[in-house]
Short mmCIF file of C-alpha atoms in Angstrom, two decimals:
data_model
loop_
_atom_site.label_atom_id
_atom_site.label_comp_id
_atom_site.label_asym_id
_atom_site.label_seq_id
_atom_site.Cartn_x
_atom_site.Cartn_y
_atom_site.Cartn_z
CA UNK G 23 0.00 0.00 0.00
CA UNK G 24 1.22 3.47 -0.86
CA UNK G 25 1.94 5.73 2.03
CA UNK G 26 0.67 9.24 1.81
CA UNK G 27 3.01 12.19 2.18
CA UNK G 28 1.38 15.58 2.49
CA UNK G 29 3.01 18.50 0.76
CA UNK G 30 5.13 20.42 3.25
CA UNK G 31 3.95 23.92 4.06
CA UNK G 32 6.88 26.26 4.77
CA UNK G 33 6.90 27.59 8.31
CA UNK G 34 6.75 31.14 6.96
CA UNK G 35 3.37 30.45 5.40
CA UNK G 36 1.74 29.12 8.52
CA UNK G 37 -0.51 31.68 10.11
CA UNK G 38 0.08 31.91 13.87
CA UNK G 39 -2.89 30.38 15.62
CA UNK G 40 -3.70 33.51 17.59
CA UNK G 41 -3.92 35.51 14.37
CA UNK G 42 -5.92 32.77 12.68
CA UNK G 43 -8.39 32.69 15.54
CA UNK G 44 -8.63 36.45 15.75
CA UNK G 45 -9.38 36.64 12.05
CA UNK G 46 -11.93 33.89 12.32
CA UNK G 47 -13.58 35.54 15.24
CA UNK G 48 -13.82 38.74 13.22
CA UNK G 49 -15.16 36.95 10.16
CA UNK G 50 -17.75 35.17 12.24
CA UNK G 51 -18.79 38.37 13.92
CA UNK G 52 -18.95 40.27 10.66
CA UNK G 53 -20.78 37.40 9.01
CA UNK G 54 -23.04 37.00 12.01
CA UNK G 55 -24.03 40.63 12.18
CA UNK G 56 -24.93 40.91 8.50
CA UNK G 57 -26.60 37.53 8.35
CA UNK G 58 -28.54 38.01 11.56
CA UNK G 59 -30.06 41.11 10.05
CA UNK G 60 -31.66 39.25 7.17
CA UNK G 61 -31.92 35.62 8.18
CA UNK G 62 -34.78 33.92 9.99
CA UNK G 63 -33.53 32.87 13.41
CA UNK G 64 -33.94 29.14 12.75
CA UNK G 65 -31.36 29.20 9.98
CA UNK G 66 -28.77 30.87 12.09
CA UNK G 67 -28.91 28.42 14.97
CA UNK G 68 -25.60 26.81 14.03
CA UNK G 69 -23.96 24.44 16.47
CA UNK G 70 -20.33 24.74 17.33
CA UNK G 71 -18.35 21.55 16.85
CA UNK G 72 -16.19 20.63 19.79
CA UNK G 73 -12.55 19.53 19.64
CA UNK G 74 -11.71 20.14 16.02
CA UNK G 75 -8.03 19.66 15.35
CA UNK G 76 -6.13 21.27 12.50
CA UNK G 77 -5.17 19.00 9.66
CA UNK G 78 -1.87 18.92 7.81
CA UNK G 79 -3.84 18.57 4.58
CA UNK G 80 -4.93 22.18 4.88
CA UNK G 81 -4.09 24.89 2.38
CA UNK G 82 -2.67 28.12 3.80
CA UNK G 83 -4.65 30.31 1.42
CA UNK G 84 -6.96 33.07 2.49
CA UNK G 85 -10.39 31.75 3.45
CA UNK G 86 -13.49 32.72 1.52
CA UNK G 87 -15.73 34.59 4.01
CA UNK G 88 -18.52 32.54 5.57
CA UNK G 89 -21.15 34.84 4.13
CA UNK G 90 -20.01 33.93 0.60
CA UNK G 91 -19.54 30.24 1.40
CA UNK G 92 -23.07 30.09 2.76
CA UNK G 93 -24.85 32.36 0.29
CA UNK G 94 -23.38 31.39 -3.07
CA UNK G 95 -24.34 27.78 -3.54
CA UNK G 96 -25.06 25.30 -6.27
CA UNK G 97 -27.61 23.02 -4.65
CA UNK G 98 -30.30 22.35 -7.23
CA UNK G 99 -32.46 20.56 -4.65
CA UNK G 100 -33.27 24.06 -3.40
CA UNK G 101 -33.33 25.96 -6.70
CA UNK G 102 -30.99 26.49 -9.62
CA UNK G 103 -29.75 30.00 -8.87
CA UNK G 104 -26.88 30.59 -6.48
CA UNK G 105 -28.86 32.55 -3.88
CA UNK G 106 -31.90 30.26 -3.72
CA UNK G 107 -30.42 27.50 -1.53
CA UNK G 108 -29.71 29.89 1.37
CA UNK G 109 -33.30 31.17 1.12
CA UNK G 110 -35.07 27.82 0.67
CA UNK G 111 -33.24 25.45 3.01
CA UNK G 112 -35.48 26.12 6.01
CA UNK G 113 -37.59 23.08 5.11
CA UNK G 114 -34.69 20.62 5.40
CA UNK G 115 -34.79 18.54 8.58
CA UNK G 116 -31.36 17.22 9.52
CA UNK G 117 -32.54 15.29 12.61
CA UNK G 118 -33.29 12.45 12.76
CA UNK G 119 -30.93 11.47 9.93
CA UNK G 120 -29.36 8.17 9.04
CA UNK G 121 -26.86 7.09 6.42
CA UNK G 122 -27.35 3.56 5.10
CA UNK G 123 -24.27 1.66 3.98
CA UNK G 124 -25.11 -1.21 1.66
CA UNK G 125 -23.97 -3.30 -1.29
CA UNK G 126 -20.61 -5.01 -1.52
CA UNK G 127 -19.60 -4.75 2.14
CA UNK G 128 -19.14 -7.36 4.81
CA UNK G 129 -20.74 -5.18 7.47
CA UNK G 130 -23.68 -3.24 6.04
CA UNK G 131 -24.91 -0.75 8.60
CA UNK G 132 -27.21 2.17 9.21
CA UNK G 133 -25.33 5.00 10.87
CA UNK G 134 -27.09 7.67 12.86
CA UNK G 135 -25.78 11.13 12.08
CA UNK G 136 -24.84 11.68 15.73
CA UNK G 137 -22.74 8.50 15.65
CA UNK G 138 -20.98 9.73 12.51
CA UNK G 139 -20.11 12.95 14.34
CA UNK G 140 -18.35 10.88 17.00
CA UNK G 141 -16.92 8.04 14.91
CA UNK G 142 -13.49 9.58 14.34
CA UNK G 143 -11.66 12.71 15.52
CA UNK G 144 -12.92 15.78 13.66
CA UNK G 145 -10.34 17.69 11.64
CA UNK G 146 -10.43 21.12 10.08
CA UNK G 147 -9.30 20.91 6.47
CA UNK G 148 -8.89 24.07 4.45
CA UNK G 149 -9.51 22.99 0.86
CA UNK G 150 -9.74 24.79 -2.44
CA UNK G 151 -13.14 24.25 -4.05
CA UNK G 152 -13.25 24.56 -7.83
CA UNK G 153 -16.69 24.65 -9.46
CA UNK G 154 -17.16 23.34 -13.00
CA UNK G 155 -18.51 26.84 -13.76
CA UNK G 156 -14.98 28.26 -13.41
CA UNK G 157 -15.20 29.93 -10.01
CA UNK G 158 -13.48 28.83 -6.82
CA UNK G 159 -13.42 29.27 -3.06
CA UNK G 160 -11.29 28.27 -0.08
CA UNK G 161 -13.36 26.56 2.59
CA UNK G 162 -12.41 25.35 6.09
CA UNK G 163 -14.36 22.09 6.11
CA UNK G 164 -14.70 19.93 9.21
CA UNK G 165 -14.82 16.14 9.05
CA UNK G 166 -12.55 13.15 8.65
CA UNK G 167 -11.36 10.95 5.82
CA UNK G 168 -14.14 8.89 4.27
CA UNK G 169 -11.67 5.99 4.54
CA UNK G 170 -12.42 5.90 8.29
CA UNK G 171 -15.99 4.90 7.54
CA UNK G 172 -15.11 2.59 4.66
CA UNK G 173 -12.68 0.61 6.83
CA UNK G 174 -15.42 -0.01 9.37
CA UNK G 175 -17.84 -1.57 6.86
CA UNK G 176 -15.20 -3.73 5.14
CA UNK G 177 -15.81 -3.65 1.37
CA UNK G 178 -15.74 -7.05 -0.34
CA UNK G 179 -13.45 -7.88 -3.26
CA UNK G 180 -16.30 -7.01 -5.63
CA UNK G 181 -16.52 -3.41 -4.45
CA UNK G 182 -14.96 -1.30 -7.22
CA UNK G 183 -17.00 1.88 -6.93
CA UNK G 184 -18.84 3.83 -4.29
CA UNK G 185 -22.18 5.48 -5.04
CA UNK G 186 -23.51 8.36 -2.96
CA UNK G 187 -27.26 8.93 -2.88
CA UNK G 188 -28.65 12.21 -1.58
CA UNK G 189 -32.00 12.76 0.12
CA UNK G 190 -35.04 12.62 -2.15
CA UNK G 191 -37.99 14.42 -0.57
CA UNK G 192 -39.61 17.23 -2.56
CA UNK G 193 -41.37 18.42 0.59
CA UNK G 194 -38.03 19.16 2.24
CA UNK G 195 -36.22 19.92 -0.99
CA UNK G 196 -38.57 22.07 -3.06
CA UNK G 197 -36.17 22.18 -6.02
CA UNK G 198 -36.91 18.49 -6.59
CA UNK G 199 -40.42 19.41 -7.73
CA UNK G 200 -38.79 20.40 -11.01
CA UNK G 201 -37.10 17.69 -13.06
CA UNK G 202 -33.93 19.70 -13.67
CA UNK G 203 -31.85 16.66 -12.74
CA UNK G 204 -32.84 13.07 -12.12
CA UNK G 205 -33.63 12.79 -8.40
CA UNK G 206 -32.28 11.65 -6.06
CA UNK G 207 -28.92 13.23 -6.78
CA UNK G 208 -26.38 10.48 -7.36
CA UNK G 209 -22.64 10.77 -7.38
CA UNK G 210 -19.85 8.28 -7.28
CA UNK G 211 -16.14 7.62 -6.90
CA UNK G 212 -13.82 4.78 -7.73
CA UNK G 213 -13.04 2.85 -4.52
CA UNK G 214 -9.41 4.02 -4.48
CA UNK G 215 -10.56 7.63 -4.89
CA UNK G 216 -13.04 7.18 -2.06
CA UNK G 217 -10.29 5.67 0.11
CA UNK G 218 -7.87 8.52 -0.60
CA UNK G 219 -7.14 10.46 2.60
CA UNK G 220 -8.08 13.76 0.95
CA UNK G 221 -11.65 12.55 0.38
CA UNK G 222 -13.45 14.07 3.30
CA UNK G 223 -16.62 12.90 4.98
CA UNK G 224 -17.74 16.39 5.83
CA UNK G 225 -19.91 17.35 8.78
CA UNK G 226 -19.14 21.02 9.26
CA UNK G 227 -17.43 24.18 8.09
CA UNK G 228 -16.00 27.23 9.84
CA UNK G 229 -15.98 25.23 13.08
CA UNK G 230 -19.72 24.63 13.09
CA UNK G 231 -22.08 21.98 11.79
CA UNK G 232 -22.77 22.30 8.07
CA UNK G 233 -25.25 25.02 7.17
CA UNK G 234 -28.18 23.35 5.37
CA UNK G 235 -27.33 25.06 2.08
CA UNK G 236 -23.85 23.53 2.14
CA UNK G 237 -25.14 19.96 2.22
CA UNK G 238 -26.16 19.31 5.83
CA UNK G 239 -25.93 17.17 7.74
CA UNK G 240 -23.29 15.15 5.91
CA UNK G 241 -21.58 15.47 2.53
CA UNK G 242 -18.48 14.43 0.66
CA UNK G 243 -15.70 16.79 -0.38
CA UNK G 244 -13.21 15.69 -3.06
CA UNK G 245 -11.06 18.77 -3.50
CA UNK G 246 -9.29 17.69 -6.71
CA UNK G 247 -12.59 17.24 -8.54
CA UNK G 248 -15.18 19.75 -9.70
CA UNK G 249 -17.64 20.65 -6.96
CA UNK G 250 -20.58 18.67 -8.34
CA UNK G 251 -18.70 15.43 -7.54
CA UNK G 252 -19.06 16.21 -3.84
CA UNK G 253 -22.53 14.86 -3.02
CA UNK G 254 -24.54 16.69 -0.36
CA UNK G 255 -27.15 15.64 2.22
CA UNK G 256 -26.23 11.98 1.81
CA UNK G 257 -28.63 9.24 2.97
CA UNK G 258 -27.07 6.20 1.33
CA UNK G 259 -23.61 4.98 0.39
CA UNK G 260 -23.56 1.92 -1.86
CA UNK G 261 -20.53 -0.18 -2.71
CA UNK G 262 -20.89 -1.55 -6.24
CA UNK G 263 -18.99 -3.41 -8.91
CA UNK G 264 -20.06 -1.33 -11.92
CA UNK G 265 -19.29 2.35 -12.40
CA UNK G 266 -22.42 4.23 -11.26
CA UNK G 267 -24.19 6.60 -13.63
CA UNK G 268 -24.35 9.94 -11.85
CA UNK G 269 -27.10 12.58 -12.06
CA UNK G 270 -24.90 14.97 -14.04
CA UNK G 271 -23.73 12.23 -16.43
CA UNK G 272 -27.40 11.57 -17.23
CA UNK G 273 -28.13 15.27 -17.56
CA UNK G 274 -25.29 15.92 -20.01
CA UNK G 275 -23.21 12.89 -20.99
CA UNK G 276 -21.02 14.96 -23.32
CA UNK G 277 -20.39 17.64 -20.70
CA UNK G 278 -20.04 15.86 -17.37
CA UNK G 279 -18.02 12.69 -17.02
CA UNK G 280 -17.60 10.26 -14.16
CA UNK G 281 -14.14 11.46 -13.19
CA UNK G 282 -14.60 15.25 -13.40
CA UNK G 283 -11.05 15.91 -12.21
CA UNK G 284 -10.14 19.58 -12.25
CA UNK G 285 -8.06 19.94 -15.40
CA UNK G 286 -7.13 23.26 -17.05
CA UNK G 287 -6.31 21.46 -20.29
CA UNK G 288 -9.64 19.75 -20.76
CA UNK G 289 -12.31 22.33 -21.43
CA UNK G 290 -15.98 21.99 -20.76
CA UNK G 291 -17.50 21.69 -24.26
CA UNK G 292 -19.05 25.13 -23.85
CA UNK G 293 -16.48 27.05 -21.84
CA UNK G 294 -12.79 27.11 -20.98
CA UNK G 295 -11.46 25.57 -17.78
CA UNK G 296 -8.02 27.18 -18.09
CA UNK G 297 -8.79 29.93 -15.60
CA UNK G 298 -11.08 30.51 -12.67
CA UNK G 299 -12.40 33.40 -10.66
CA UNK G 300 -11.62 33.05 -6.97
CA UNK G 301 -14.60 34.48 -5.13
CA UNK G 302 -13.52 37.88 -3.78
CA UNK G 303 -10.81 38.44 -6.39
CA UNK G 304 -11.00 40.62 -9.48
CA UNK G 305 -8.57 39.05 -11.92
CA UNK G 306 -8.96 35.43 -12.90
CA UNK G 307 -6.28 33.04 -11.78
CA UNK G 308 -4.91 30.03 -13.60
CA UNK G 309 -6.59 26.76 -12.77
CA UNK G 310 -4.18 24.17 -11.41
CA UNK G 311 -4.04 20.54 -12.48
CA UNK G 312 -6.14 18.49 -10.05
CA UNK G 313 -6.96 21.83 -8.42
CA UNK G 314 -3.43 21.98 -7.00
CA UNK G 315 -3.59 18.48 -5.48
CA UNK G 316 -1.57 16.79 -8.25
CA UNK G 317 1.19 15.66 -5.88
CA UNK G 318 -1.39 13.87 -3.80
CA UNK G 319 -3.69 12.35 -6.42
CA UNK G 320 -2.01 12.23 -9.84
CA UNK G 321 -0.82 8.67 -9.15
CA UNK G 322 -4.45 7.52 -9.07
CA UNK G 323 -4.69 8.22 -12.79
CA UNK G 324 -1.36 7.10 -14.23
CA UNK G 325 -1.75 5.78 -17.76
CA UNK G 326 -5.29 7.12 -18.07
CA UNK G 327 -6.31 9.37 -20.93
CA UNK G 328 -7.75 12.28 -18.98
CA UNK G 329 -9.22 13.85 -22.11
CA UNK G 330 -11.33 10.79 -22.71
CA UNK G 331 -12.01 10.13 -19.03
CA UNK G 332 -13.12 13.69 -18.30
CA UNK O 15 -56.29 64.36 -28.24
CA UNK O 16 -57.31 60.74 -27.68
CA UNK O 17 -55.58 57.77 -26.17
CA UNK O 18 -54.84 56.68 -29.74
CA UNK O 19 -53.26 59.96 -30.67
CA UNK O 20 -51.37 61.74 -27.90
CA UNK O 21 -50.38 65.31 -28.58
CA UNK O 22 -46.70 66.16 -28.59
CA UNK O 23 -46.65 67.64 -25.09
CA UNK O 24 -48.13 64.53 -23.49
CA UNK O 25 -45.94 62.29 -25.62
CA UNK O 26 -42.93 64.22 -24.36
CA UNK O 27 -43.89 63.33 -20.78
CA UNK O 28 -44.46 59.71 -21.71
CA UNK O 29 -41.04 59.58 -23.35
CA UNK O 30 -39.34 61.10 -20.33
CA UNK O 31 -41.06 58.59 -18.05
CA UNK O 32 -40.06 55.63 -20.25
CA UNK O 33 -36.50 56.98 -20.35
CA UNK O 34 -36.29 57.08 -16.56
CA UNK O 35 -37.93 53.69 -16.11
CA UNK O 36 -35.51 52.17 -18.61
CA UNK O 37 -32.61 53.44 -16.49
CA UNK O 38 -33.96 51.79 -13.33
CA UNK O 39 -32.20 48.43 -13.82
CA UNK O 40 -28.88 50.25 -14.15
CA UNK O 41 -29.64 52.44 -11.13
CA UNK O 42 -30.52 49.37 -9.08
CA UNK O 43 -27.30 47.68 -10.14
CA UNK O 44 -25.24 50.76 -9.30
CA UNK O 45 -26.92 51.07 -5.89
CA UNK O 46 -26.20 47.41 -5.13
CA UNK O 47 -22.59 47.86 -6.22
CA UNK O 48 -22.28 50.92 -3.98
CA UNK O 49 -23.74 49.01 -1.03
CA UNK O 50 -21.43 46.05 -1.78
CA UNK O 51 -24.55 43.96 -2.20
CA UNK O 52 -23.87 42.22 -5.51
CA UNK O 53 -23.29 38.88 -3.84
CA UNK O 54 -20.25 36.62 -3.78
CA UNK O 55 -19.57 36.94 -7.50
CA UNK O 56 -20.29 40.57 -8.45
CA UNK O 57 -18.91 40.30 -11.98
CA UNK O 58 -21.15 37.37 -12.80
CA UNK O 59 -24.09 39.29 -11.34
CA UNK O 60 -23.40 42.37 -13.46
CA UNK O 61 -22.95 40.22 -16.57
CA UNK O 62 -26.27 38.47 -15.98
CA UNK O 63 -28.24 41.61 -15.15
CA UNK O 64 -27.00 43.64 -18.13
CA UNK O 65 -27.50 40.69 -20.49
CA UNK O 66 -30.98 40.09 -19.15
CA UNK O 67 -32.00 43.70 -19.75
CA UNK O 68 -30.41 43.86 -23.20
CA UNK O 69 -32.57 40.92 -24.25
CA UNK O 70 -35.62 42.27 -22.45
CA UNK O 71 -35.40 45.64 -24.22
CA UNK O 72 -34.86 43.87 -27.52
CA UNK O 73 -38.12 41.98 -26.98
CA UNK O 74 -39.94 45.12 -25.78
CA UNK O 75 -38.80 46.88 -28.96
CA UNK O 76 -40.12 44.00 -31.03
CA UNK O 77 -43.42 44.16 -29.11
CA UNK O 78 -44.12 47.75 -30.18
CA UNK O 79 -45.49 47.01 -33.64
CA UNK O 80 -47.85 44.20 -32.59
CA UNK O 81 -49.00 46.24 -29.57
CA UNK O 82 -49.76 49.20 -31.82
CA UNK O 83 -51.83 46.98 -34.07
CA UNK O 84 -53.72 45.39 -31.22
CA UNK O 85 -54.37 48.62 -29.30
CA UNK O 86 -54.51 51.12 -32.11
CA UNK O 87 -52.26 53.44 -30.09
CA UNK O 88 -50.26 55.00 -32.89
CA UNK O 89 -47.90 56.93 -30.58
CA UNK O 90 -46.34 53.67 -29.39
CA UNK O 91 -44.31 53.73 -32.60
CA UNK O 92 -42.64 56.91 -31.46
CA UNK O 93 -41.17 55.12 -28.42
CA UNK O 94 -39.63 52.39 -30.50
CA UNK O 95 -36.35 54.13 -31.31
CA UNK O 96 -35.63 54.90 -27.67
CA UNK O 97 -36.46 51.35 -26.60
CA UNK O 98 -34.21 49.92 -29.30
CA UNK O 99 -31.39 52.22 -28.22
CA UNK O 100 -31.82 51.04 -24.64
CA UNK O 101 -31.44 47.45 -25.86
CA UNK O 102 -28.17 48.58 -27.46
CA UNK O 103 -27.18 50.48 -24.31
CA UNK O 104 -27.55 47.41 -22.08
CA UNK O 105 -25.85 45.25 -24.73
CA UNK O 106 -22.88 47.64 -24.68
CA UNK O 107 -22.76 47.38 -20.87
CA UNK O 108 -23.04 43.60 -21.12
CA UNK O 109 -20.22 43.35 -23.66
CA UNK O 110 -18.04 45.82 -21.74
CA UNK O 111 -18.54 43.81 -18.57
CA UNK O 112 -17.28 40.74 -20.40
CA UNK O 113 -14.39 42.65 -21.96
CA UNK O 114 -13.22 44.62 -18.95
CA UNK O 115 -14.45 43.01 -15.74
CA UNK O 116 -14.63 39.38 -16.79
CA UNK O 117 -11.67 38.96 -19.14
CA UNK O 118 -9.78 42.18 -18.31
CA UNK O 119 -8.62 42.69 -21.92
CA UNK O 120 -7.17 39.19 -22.14
CA UNK O 121 -7.37 39.34 -25.95
CA UNK O 122 -5.98 35.86 -26.34
CA UNK O 123 -8.73 34.36 -24.18
CA UNK O 124 -11.35 36.58 -25.85
CA UNK O 125 -10.25 35.48 -29.34
CA UNK O 126 -10.46 31.86 -28.30
CA UNK O 127 -13.84 32.42 -26.67
CA UNK O 128 -15.31 34.01 -29.78
CA UNK O 129 -13.98 31.32 -32.10
CA UNK O 130 -14.40 28.26 -29.91
CA UNK O 131 -17.41 28.92 -27.69
CA UNK O 132 -20.63 28.79 -29.70
CA UNK O 133 -22.59 30.75 -27.09
CA UNK O 134 -20.04 33.54 -27.18
CA UNK O 135 -19.76 33.42 -30.97
CA UNK O 136 -23.49 33.88 -31.35
CA UNK O 137 -23.77 36.45 -28.56
CA UNK O 138 -20.94 38.46 -30.07
CA UNK O 139 -22.62 38.25 -33.51
CA UNK O 140 -25.84 39.56 -32.02
CA UNK O 141 -23.93 42.49 -30.53
CA UNK O 142 -22.17 43.27 -33.82
CA UNK O 143 -25.51 43.18 -35.65
CA UNK O 144 -26.91 45.78 -33.25
CA UNK O 145 -24.22 48.34 -34.03
CA UNK O 146 -25.40 49.40 -37.54
CA UNK O 147 -28.94 49.62 -36.20
CA UNK O 148 -27.89 51.94 -33.38
CA UNK O 149 -25.79 54.08 -35.76
CA UNK O 150 -28.71 54.58 -38.15
CA UNK O 151 -31.26 55.33 -35.45
CA UNK O 152 -31.72 58.99 -36.32
CA UNK O 153 -33.83 60.98 -38.77
CA UNK O 154 -30.82 62.03 -40.85
CA UNK O 155 -29.82 58.45 -41.51
CA UNK O 156 -33.39 57.45 -42.35
CA UNK O 157 -33.43 60.24 -44.94
CA UNK O 158 -30.06 59.37 -46.33
CA UNK O 159 -30.86 55.68 -46.66
CA UNK O 160 -34.44 56.13 -47.74
CA UNK O 161 -37.31 54.40 -45.95
CA UNK O 162 -37.11 51.19 -47.91
CA UNK O 163 -33.41 50.55 -47.44
CA UNK O 164 -33.57 51.69 -43.81
CA UNK O 165 -36.34 49.21 -43.11
CA UNK O 166 -34.40 46.45 -44.86
CA UNK O 167 -31.35 47.22 -42.72
CA UNK O 168 -33.39 47.33 -39.54
CA UNK O 169 -34.93 43.94 -40.21
CA UNK O 170 -31.55 42.79 -38.85
CA UNK O 171 -33.23 43.04 -35.47
CA UNK O 172 -34.88 39.66 -36.14
CA UNK O 173 -31.68 37.59 -36.53
CA UNK O 174 -30.20 39.67 -33.73
CA UNK O 175 -32.99 38.82 -31.28
CA UNK O 176 -32.91 35.15 -32.28
CA UNK O 177 -29.13 35.09 -31.78
CA UNK O 178 -29.55 36.76 -28.38
CA UNK O 179 -32.04 34.15 -27.20
CA UNK O 180 -29.90 31.27 -28.51
CA UNK O 181 -26.92 32.83 -26.69
CA UNK O 182 -28.92 32.66 -23.45
CA UNK O 183 -30.10 29.07 -24.09
CA UNK O 184 -26.60 27.82 -24.83
CA UNK O 185 -24.90 29.35 -21.82
CA UNK O 186 -27.02 28.04 -18.97
CA UNK O 187 -25.74 24.91 -17.33
CA UNK O 188 -29.00 23.06 -17.01
CA UNK O 189 -32.09 25.02 -16.00
CA UNK O 190 -33.55 26.36 -19.26
CA UNK O 191 -36.70 27.89 -17.73
CA UNK O 192 -35.74 31.52 -18.20
CA UNK O 193 -34.14 31.23 -21.66
CA UNK O 194 -37.21 29.29 -22.82
CA UNK O 195 -39.46 32.07 -21.52
CA UNK O 196 -37.55 34.51 -23.70
CA UNK O 197 -37.71 32.05 -26.62
CA UNK O 198 -41.48 31.67 -26.21
CA UNK O 199 -42.02 35.44 -26.12
CA UNK O 200 -39.82 35.94 -29.16
CA UNK O 201 -41.71 33.14 -30.94
CA UNK O 202 -44.98 34.90 -30.14
CA UNK O 203 -43.74 38.27 -31.38
CA UNK O 204 -42.38 36.81 -34.62
CA UNK O 205 -45.52 34.67 -35.02
CA UNK O 206 -47.74 37.75 -34.74
CA UNK O 207 -45.72 39.39 -37.50
CA UNK O 208 -46.17 36.41 -39.77
CA UNK O 209 -49.90 36.42 -39.04
CA UNK O 210 -50.16 40.14 -39.89
CA UNK O 211 -48.18 39.62 -43.06
CA UNK O 212 -50.56 36.84 -44.07
CA UNK O 213 -53.64 38.95 -43.30
CA UNK O 214 -52.21 41.93 -45.18
CA UNK O 215 -51.41 39.91 -48.27
CA UNK O 216 -54.91 38.42 -48.26
CA UNK O 217 -56.39 41.89 -48.00
CA UNK O 218 -54.24 43.07 -50.86
CA UNK O 219 -55.22 40.13 -53.03
CA UNK O 220 -58.87 40.73 -52.23
CA UNK O 221 -58.53 44.39 -53.15
CA UNK O 222 -56.84 43.52 -56.44
CA UNK O 223 -59.54 40.97 -57.11
CA UNK O 224 -62.29 43.54 -56.47
CA UNK O 225 -60.66 46.09 -58.73
CA UNK O 226 -60.35 43.49 -61.47
CA UNK O 227 -64.02 42.59 -61.10
CA UNK O 228 -65.05 46.23 -61.28
CA UNK O 229 -63.00 46.91 -64.39
CA UNK O 230 -64.14 43.70 -66.07
#
């Protein structure tokens, strides 16, 4: 088995913790004040997550403010425009919530969300998020490697892929009343991608439980892939032998592939992927291969034609 | 004066009101920009808003003739030039947003976009087609060209509007609701024109027929 070596971050780039905390405090206050003014109280009742340790997998880049992370969302279950999710998520009930693990595993199990929160130590991972629409953010997610969960259910030798199924309930998710995508939302990863330590089973961001519009109560984050690969509000994880057909593959087979690795050299058929706009910045910046995680994940795809397997 | 024929003084007020109303989307955008309330991706927001209003004014301009026929309000025709120029105005803002804010004069990327991206190719074509129409939107040019040639030139607004709507349809990721609303409205406006043309030609034929019968 390959051992994983994180990219070293020079000491000079590491923000002193006091400064980091002070900045975060300010951001939260600033975010809180402006959000409190316009948000119904129920939406702002975020719970602080206890004992979150910093992860070495974190990027040292400047964080995208919480107000942008939580008000600029692609979450078609709550509407297709970016501001609709934050407005419409009040109807989502995140308790009780279970995640069913089934398929090619020796120990199929139904996890309660509160057990998932305690299953492994929570880590804060600052990841770049690159959307297929050519914008990006830097988000301090909270969670732990999906591998932690996968190890516990013991995939069989037949398990080659993992399929993630999101909640399907048009009463809670009003966007599902329109057939924009095939519901429930389905995503998937190859088993080795799912086992990669960067693949995060995500339960929070900015030190608190996930806001509903960011995929509460539990989602996946695969930072080297376009954002749509990171399924939100997951209720089922299936281990399968055949490559799953995802919602976006069905919606546009020529535009959205199974792999969807961030790749500046492979354009979306309708727009360029060479550059991206980092939210909060004016000039576009160059998009990095595998969203800057090439050292970590490129080995997963050696010998593969990434133009064909887009 | 009747509702069908406003006198010049009243029409002047109507024009001033339409002028101010047509500036409202820009004013709203400027106010939001000033209040730092354009959301997480202000450039995208400005691009969408200016594009939306360029298309909307294009359709409003195309609605003038059918509305005049349906209502009999002849003065509506005298608003058409201003409405068309507002379509051009918002299209210029839309294109400038792309050029300056979005691409920041990255000519290489812009060249590639125009050649390789069908939605940009067609949107850019629509914008180019609008330019001669805007330049000839004055009485002097109508006189110089002559009514017939001027009208022929200005029928470019049809391919331009179609290109604009296709541009919108091709750029959205998945949810086609809004572009299809524009497409349906444009279809209606063009359909009405075809219907009028058909009715007119029947009337003409009938008239010719009657004259022939009388002379026979």
